[in-house]
Amino acid sequence: MSEKLEQIKNIGIVGAGTMGAGIAQVAARAGFTVILHDLREELVEHAKHTINNSLRLELEKERISESEHKKILKRITTAVDLQTLLRADLVIEAISENLAKKMEIFSNLDSMLKPEVILASNTSSISITKLAAATARPDRVIGMHFMNPVPIMKLVELIRGISTSDVTFKTVKKLSEDFGKVAIEVNDAPGFVSNRILMPMINEAIFTVYEGLATIQSVDEIMKLGMRHPMGPLQLADFIGLDVCLAIMNVLYEGFNDPKYRPCPLLKKYVDAGWLGCKSGKGFYQY
Ligand code: NAD
């Protein structure tokens, strides 16, 4: 492969949930054309609605003009047919945190897209090396881990799989910067750096409630007032999604084979009950 960086204009996004919608907004705002794919029409419609509302807030704060608002929305096409992504120069996968589902998507994308297309994953914890092994282009697979809410958070954690090439890395680093983000390079291990540190802290906060040490509100207040965290760990868990938190803890637990990463039984129970945090209306708090 030559050292020339890939030219990226059209970005495909697979998964139009919390993260996919945010990534689509940021990419379109930076001037890229976006094709946003999900399994059903109502899911992509909901994503468009979310993006429109988020941009409307930017308009109210006079960060974008009326005409920019319209232009940004125009750059986003939604699609329920995966084949629509054939036009993409780079695809960002943002489907649910599930290894088997992600492996299947990577294999499907690999077989249908031109060989030079870069495949990035927004996974919070799953091995990039494993996802790359589902394709015949492991040098063009990379982790592009955005933070939630994507339009606000500055960081993109860039994860190199064992075969990720320098050209792929540099292309995606430049793309992240074009999105207005700061990209930080890490290597591939369960949870990478961000969730290796954050998720055990959230899990431990859940244990303190499970063991009756303090109330939900007290745990969050302690971390906010005592440690200057802008949001308590339990409120943050609700915001991230308790199913996402549990999936990440399981990846850490199984990946390191170390009991220190065992997910708290209370977290499992909440997810079993369908209490997933903000997105389901109930988690540690009511929404
Ligand atoms: P979400 O549940 O809000 O959205 C996932 C979307 O993927 C859903 O709309 C679902 O219909 C779609 N989907 C599932 N399988 C699909 C398939 N085979 N093809 C197409 N679409 C499919 O989840 P999310 O919070 O947006 O998380 C998405 C990814 O981003 C996960 O890997 C998660 O770990 C990661 N992530 C999440 C956060 C967060 O705070 N929520 C932060 C960083 C990274």
Coordinates of C-alpha atoms and ligand atoms in Angstrom, one line a residue:
M1 CA 0.0 0.0 0.0
S2 CA 1.4 3.5 -0.9
E3 CA 1.8 6.1 1.9
K4 CA -0.8 8.3 0.2
L5 CA -3.8 8.8 2.6
E6 CA -7.1 7.6 1.4
Q7 CA -9.4 10.3 0.1
I8 CA -12.6 10.2 2.1
K9 CA -15.8 12.0 0.9
N10 CA -18.7 9.6 1.5
I11 CA -19.1 8.0 4.9
G12 CA -21.3 4.9 5.6
I13 CA -22.5 4.4 9.1
V14 CA -24.0 1.0 10.2
G15 CA -26.3 1.3 13.2
A16 CA -28.4 4.5 13.7
G17 CA -28.8 4.4 17.5
T18 CA -27.4 6.8 20.0
M19 CA -23.9 6.7 18.7
G20 CA -24.6 6.2 14.9
A21 CA -26.9 9.3 14.9
G22 CA -24.3 11.4 16.7
I23 CA -21.5 10.3 14.4
A24 CA -23.7 11.0 11.3
Q25 CA -24.4 14.5 12.6
V26 CA -20.7 15.3 13.3
A27 CA -19.6 13.9 9.9
A28 CA -22.3 15.8 8.0
R29 CA -21.5 19.0 9.9
A30 CA -17.9 18.6 8.9
G31 CA -19.0 18.6 5.2
F32 CA -19.0 14.8 4.5
T33 CA -21.8 13.0 2.7
V34 CA -23.3 10.4 5.0
I35 CA -25.3 7.2 4.4
L36 CA -26.9 6.1 7.7
H37 CA -28.1 2.5 7.8
D38 CA -30.2 0.5 10.3
L39 CA -32.4 -2.5 10.1
R40 CA -35.8 -0.8 10.0
E41 CA -37.3 2.4 8.6
E42 CA -38.6 3.7 11.9
L43 CA -35.0 3.4 13.4
V44 CA -33.4 5.5 10.7
E45 CA -36.4 8.0 10.9
H46 CA -35.9 8.3 14.6
A47 CA -32.2 9.0 14.1
K48 CA -33.0 11.7 11.6
H49 CA -35.4 13.2 14.1
T50 CA -32.7 13.2 16.8
I51 CA -30.2 14.8 14.5
N52 CA -32.6 17.5 13.5
N53 CA -33.4 18.3 17.1
S54 CA -29.8 18.4 18.1
L55 CA -29.0 20.8 15.1
R56 CA -32.0 22.9 16.0
L57 CA -30.4 23.5 19.4
E58 CA -27.1 24.6 17.7
L59 CA -29.2 26.9 15.5
E60 CA -30.9 28.5 18.6
K61 CA -27.4 29.0 20.1
E62 CA -26.4 30.7 16.8
R63 CA -23.6 28.2 16.3
I64 CA -24.9 27.4 12.8
S65 CA -27.1 29.4 10.4
E66 CA -30.5 28.4 9.0
S67 CA -29.0 27.6 5.7
E68 CA -26.2 25.5 7.2
H69 CA -28.8 23.6 9.2
K70 CA -30.5 22.6 5.9
K71 CA -27.3 21.8 4.2
I72 CA -26.1 19.5 7.0
L73 CA -29.4 17.6 6.9
K74 CA -29.3 17.3 3.1
R75 CA -25.9 15.6 3.4
I76 CA -27.4 12.7 5.3
T77 CA -29.2 9.9 3.4
T78 CA -30.8 7.1 5.4
A79 CA -31.1 3.5 4.2
V80 CA -32.4 0.1 5.4
D81 CA -30.7 -1.7 2.5
L82 CA -27.0 -2.4 3.4
Q83 CA -26.1 -2.3 -0.3
T84 CA -26.7 1.5 -0.3
L85 CA -23.3 1.6 1.5
L86 CA -21.6 0.7 -1.8
R87 CA -21.0 4.4 -2.4
A88 CA -19.0 4.8 0.8
D89 CA -15.2 5.4 1.0
L90 CA -15.1 4.5 4.6
V91 CA -17.7 2.8 6.9
I92 CA -18.1 3.3 10.6
E93 CA -19.9 0.4 12.4
A94 CA -22.0 1.5 15.4
I95 CA -24.3 -1.5 16.0
S96 CA -25.1 -3.0 19.4
E97 CA -22.1 -4.2 21.5
N98 CA -22.3 -7.9 20.4
L99 CA -19.3 -9.8 19.0
A100 CA -21.2 -12.2 16.8
K101 CA -23.4 -9.5 15.3
K102 CA -20.3 -7.3 14.7
M103 CA -18.3 -10.2 13.1
E104 CA -21.3 -10.8 10.7
I105 CA -21.5 -7.2 9.7
F106 CA -17.7 -7.0 9.1
S107 CA -17.8 -10.1 7.0
N108 CA -20.8 -8.8 5.0
L109 CA -19.2 -5.3 4.5
D110 CA -15.9 -6.9 3.4
S111 CA -17.5 -9.0 0.8
M112 CA -19.5 -6.2 -0.8
L113 CA -17.3 -3.1 -0.6
K114 CA -14.3 -2.2 -2.8
P115 CA -11.1 -3.6 -1.3
E116 CA -9.6 -0.1 -0.5
V117 CA -12.6 0.9 1.8
I118 CA -11.6 1.3 5.4
L119 CA -13.8 -0.4 8.0
A120 CA -13.9 1.3 11.4
S121 CA -15.7 0.1 14.5
N122 CA -17.1 2.3 17.3
T123 CA -17.0 -0.7 19.7
S124 CA -16.5 0.2 23.3
S125 CA -14.5 -2.9 24.2
I126 CA -14.5 -5.6 21.6
S127 CA -11.2 -6.7 20.0
I128 CA -10.4 -4.9 16.8
T129 CA -8.0 -7.7 15.9
K130 CA -11.0 -10.1 16.1
L131 CA -13.2 -8.0 14.0
A132 CA -10.4 -7.5 11.4
A133 CA -10.1 -11.3 11.2
A134 CA -13.6 -11.5 9.9
T135 CA -12.4 -9.7 6.8
A136 CA -9.8 -10.1 4.0
R137 CA -8.5 -6.6 4.7
P138 CA -7.3 -6.6 8.3
D139 CA -4.8 -3.8 7.5
R140 CA -7.8 -1.6 6.8
V141 CA -9.7 -2.3 10.0
I142 CA -9.4 0.1 12.9
G143 CA -11.2 1.1 16.1
M144 CA -12.7 4.6 16.0
H145 CA -14.2 5.0 19.5
F146 CA -16.3 8.1 19.8
M147 CA -17.7 9.3 23.2
N148 CA -21.3 10.0 24.0
P149 CA -22.8 12.6 23.2
V150 CA -20.7 12.6 20.0
P151 CA -21.4 16.2 19.0
I152 CA -20.1 17.4 22.4
M153 CA -17.3 15.1 23.4
K154 CA -13.8 15.9 22.0
L155 CA -12.1 12.5 22.2
V156 CA -11.9 9.8 19.7
E157 CA -9.9 6.8 20.9
L158 CA -8.2 5.3 17.9
I159 CA -7.4 1.6 18.4
R160 CA -4.9 -0.2 16.3
G161 CA -5.6 -3.9 15.7
I162 CA -2.5 -6.2 15.3
S163 CA -2.6 -5.7 11.5
T164 CA -3.9 -2.1 11.2
S165 CA -1.6 -0.3 8.7
D166 CA 0.0 3.1 9.2
V167 CA -1.9 4.5 6.2
T168 CA -5.2 3.4 7.7
F169 CA -4.3 4.9 11.1
K170 CA -3.2 8.2 9.6
T171 CA -6.3 8.4 7.3
V172 CA -8.6 7.9 10.3
K173 CA -6.6 10.2 12.5
K174 CA -7.0 13.0 9.9
L175 CA -10.7 12.2 9.5
S176 CA -11.2 12.5 13.3
E177 CA -9.5 15.9 13.2
D178 CA -11.6 17.0 10.2
F179 CA -14.6 16.1 12.5
G180 CA -13.2 18.6 15.0
K181 CA -12.1 15.8 17.4
V182 CA -8.8 15.0 19.2
A183 CA -7.7 11.5 18.3
I184 CA -5.6 9.5 20.8
E185 CA -3.8 6.3 19.8
V186 CA -4.0 3.1 21.9
N187 CA -3.4 -0.5 21.3
D188 CA -5.9 -3.3 21.2
A189 CA -6.9 -4.9 24.6
P190 CA -10.4 -5.5 26.1
G191 CA -12.0 -2.1 26.9
F192 CA -9.0 -0.3 25.4
V193 CA -7.9 2.5 27.8
S194 CA -11.2 4.5 28.3
N195 CA -13.4 1.6 29.3
R196 CA -10.7 -0.3 31.1
I197 CA -10.6 2.5 33.6
L198 CA -14.2 3.9 33.5
M199 CA -16.3 0.7 33.5
P200 CA -14.8 -1.0 36.6
M201 CA -15.4 2.3 38.4
I202 CA -19.0 2.3 37.4
N203 CA -19.4 -1.4 38.3
E204 CA -17.8 -0.7 41.7
A205 CA -20.3 2.2 42.2
I206 CA -23.1 -0.3 41.5
F207 CA -21.6 -2.8 44.0
T208 CA -21.7 0.0 46.7
V209 CA -25.5 0.3 46.2
Y210 CA -25.9 -3.5 45.9
E211 CA -24.2 -4.0 49.3
G212 CA -26.3 -1.3 50.9
L213 CA -23.3 1.0 51.6
A214 CA -25.2 4.1 50.4
T215 CA -28.1 5.2 48.3
I216 CA -27.9 5.8 44.6
Q217 CA -28.1 9.6 45.2
S218 CA -25.4 9.5 47.8
V219 CA -22.9 7.5 45.7
D220 CA -23.4 10.0 42.8
E221 CA -23.1 13.1 45.1
I222 CA -19.8 11.7 46.7
M223 CA -18.2 11.3 43.3
K224 CA -19.4 14.7 42.1
L225 CA -18.6 16.8 45.2
G226 CA -15.6 14.8 46.3
M227 CA -13.9 13.9 43.1
R228 CA -15.1 16.8 40.9
H229 CA -16.8 14.3 38.5
P230 CA -19.3 16.3 36.4
M231 CA -21.8 13.4 36.6
G232 CA -22.1 10.7 39.2
P233 CA -21.1 7.1 38.0
L234 CA -24.7 5.8 38.3
Q235 CA -26.2 8.7 36.4
L236 CA -23.4 8.2 33.8
A237 CA -24.2 4.4 33.6
D238 CA -27.9 5.3 32.8
F239 CA -26.7 7.7 30.2
I240 CA -24.4 5.2 28.5
G241 CA -27.0 2.4 28.7
L242 CA -27.0 -0.4 31.3
D243 CA -27.0 -3.0 28.6
V244 CA -23.9 -1.4 27.1
C245 CA -22.2 -1.3 30.5
L246 CA -22.9 -4.9 31.1
A247 CA -21.7 -5.9 27.7
I248 CA -18.4 -4.1 28.3
M249 CA -17.9 -5.6 31.8
N250 CA -18.4 -9.1 30.2
V251 CA -15.8 -8.3 27.6
L252 CA -13.3 -7.3 30.3
Y253 CA -14.2 -10.3 32.5
E254 CA -13.9 -12.8 29.7
G255 CA -11.0 -11.1 28.0
F256 CA -8.7 -10.9 31.0
N257 CA -10.2 -14.0 32.7
D258 CA -9.9 -12.1 36.0
P259 CA -12.6 -12.0 38.7
K260 CA -11.9 -8.4 39.5
Y261 CA -14.0 -7.6 36.4
R262 CA -17.1 -9.6 37.3
P263 CA -20.2 -7.6 36.6
C264 CA -22.3 -6.7 39.7
P265 CA -25.4 -8.9 40.0
L266 CA -27.5 -5.7 40.4
L267 CA -26.4 -4.5 37.0
K268 CA -27.4 -7.9 35.5
K269 CA -30.8 -7.8 37.3
Y270 CA -31.6 -4.3 36.0
V271 CA -30.7 -5.3 32.4
D272 CA -32.9 -8.5 32.8
A273 CA -35.7 -6.3 33.9
G274 CA -35.3 -4.1 30.8
W275 CA -34.2 -1.2 33.0
L276 CA -31.5 0.1 30.6
G277 CA -31.2 3.7 31.7
C278 CA -32.3 6.9 29.9
K279 CA -33.1 5.0 26.6
S280 CA -35.8 2.8 28.3
G281 CA -37.1 5.5 30.7
K282 CA -35.8 3.7 33.9
G283 CA -32.4 2.7 35.2
F284 CA -30.9 3.9 38.5
Y285 CA -33.1 7.0 38.0
Q286 CA -36.5 7.6 36.3
Y287 CA -36.6 9.5 33.0
Ligands
NAD1 P1 -27.9 1.6 20.4 O1 -28.6 0.4 21.0 O2 -28.5 3.0 20.8 O3 -27.9 1.5 18.8 C1 -27.5 0.4 18.1 C2 -28.2 0.4 16.8 O4 -27.7 -0.7 16.0 C3 -29.8 0.1 16.9 O5 -30.5 1.1 16.3 C4 -29.9 -1.3 16.2 O6 -31.1 -1.4 15.5 C5 -28.7 -1.3 15.2 N1 -28.3 -2.6 14.8 C6 -28.2 -3.7 15.5 N2 -27.8 -4.7 14.7 C7 -27.7 -4.2 13.5 C8 -27.3 -4.8 12.2 N3 -27.0 -6.1 12.1 N4 -27.3 -4.0 11.1 C9 -27.6 -2.7 11.3 N5 -28.0 -2.1 12.4 C10 -28.0 -2.9 13.5 O7 -26.4 1.5 20.8 P2 -25.3 2.6 21.0 O8 -25.3 3.1 22.4 O9 -25.5 3.6 19.8 O10 -24.0 1.8 20.8 C11 -23.5 1.4 19.5 C12 -22.0 1.0 19.6 O11 -21.3 2.2 20.1 C13 -21.8 -0.1 20.6 O12 -20.7 -0.9 20.1 C14 -21.4 0.6 21.9 O13 -20.6 -0.2 22.7 C15 -20.6 1.8 21.3 N6 -20.5 2.9 22.2 C16 -21.6 3.3 22.9 C17 -21.4 4.5 23.8 C18 -22.6 4.9 24.6 O14 -22.4 5.8 25.5 N7 -23.8 4.5 24.4 C19 -20.2 5.2 23.8 C20 -19.2 4.8 22.9 C21 -19.3 3.7 22.1

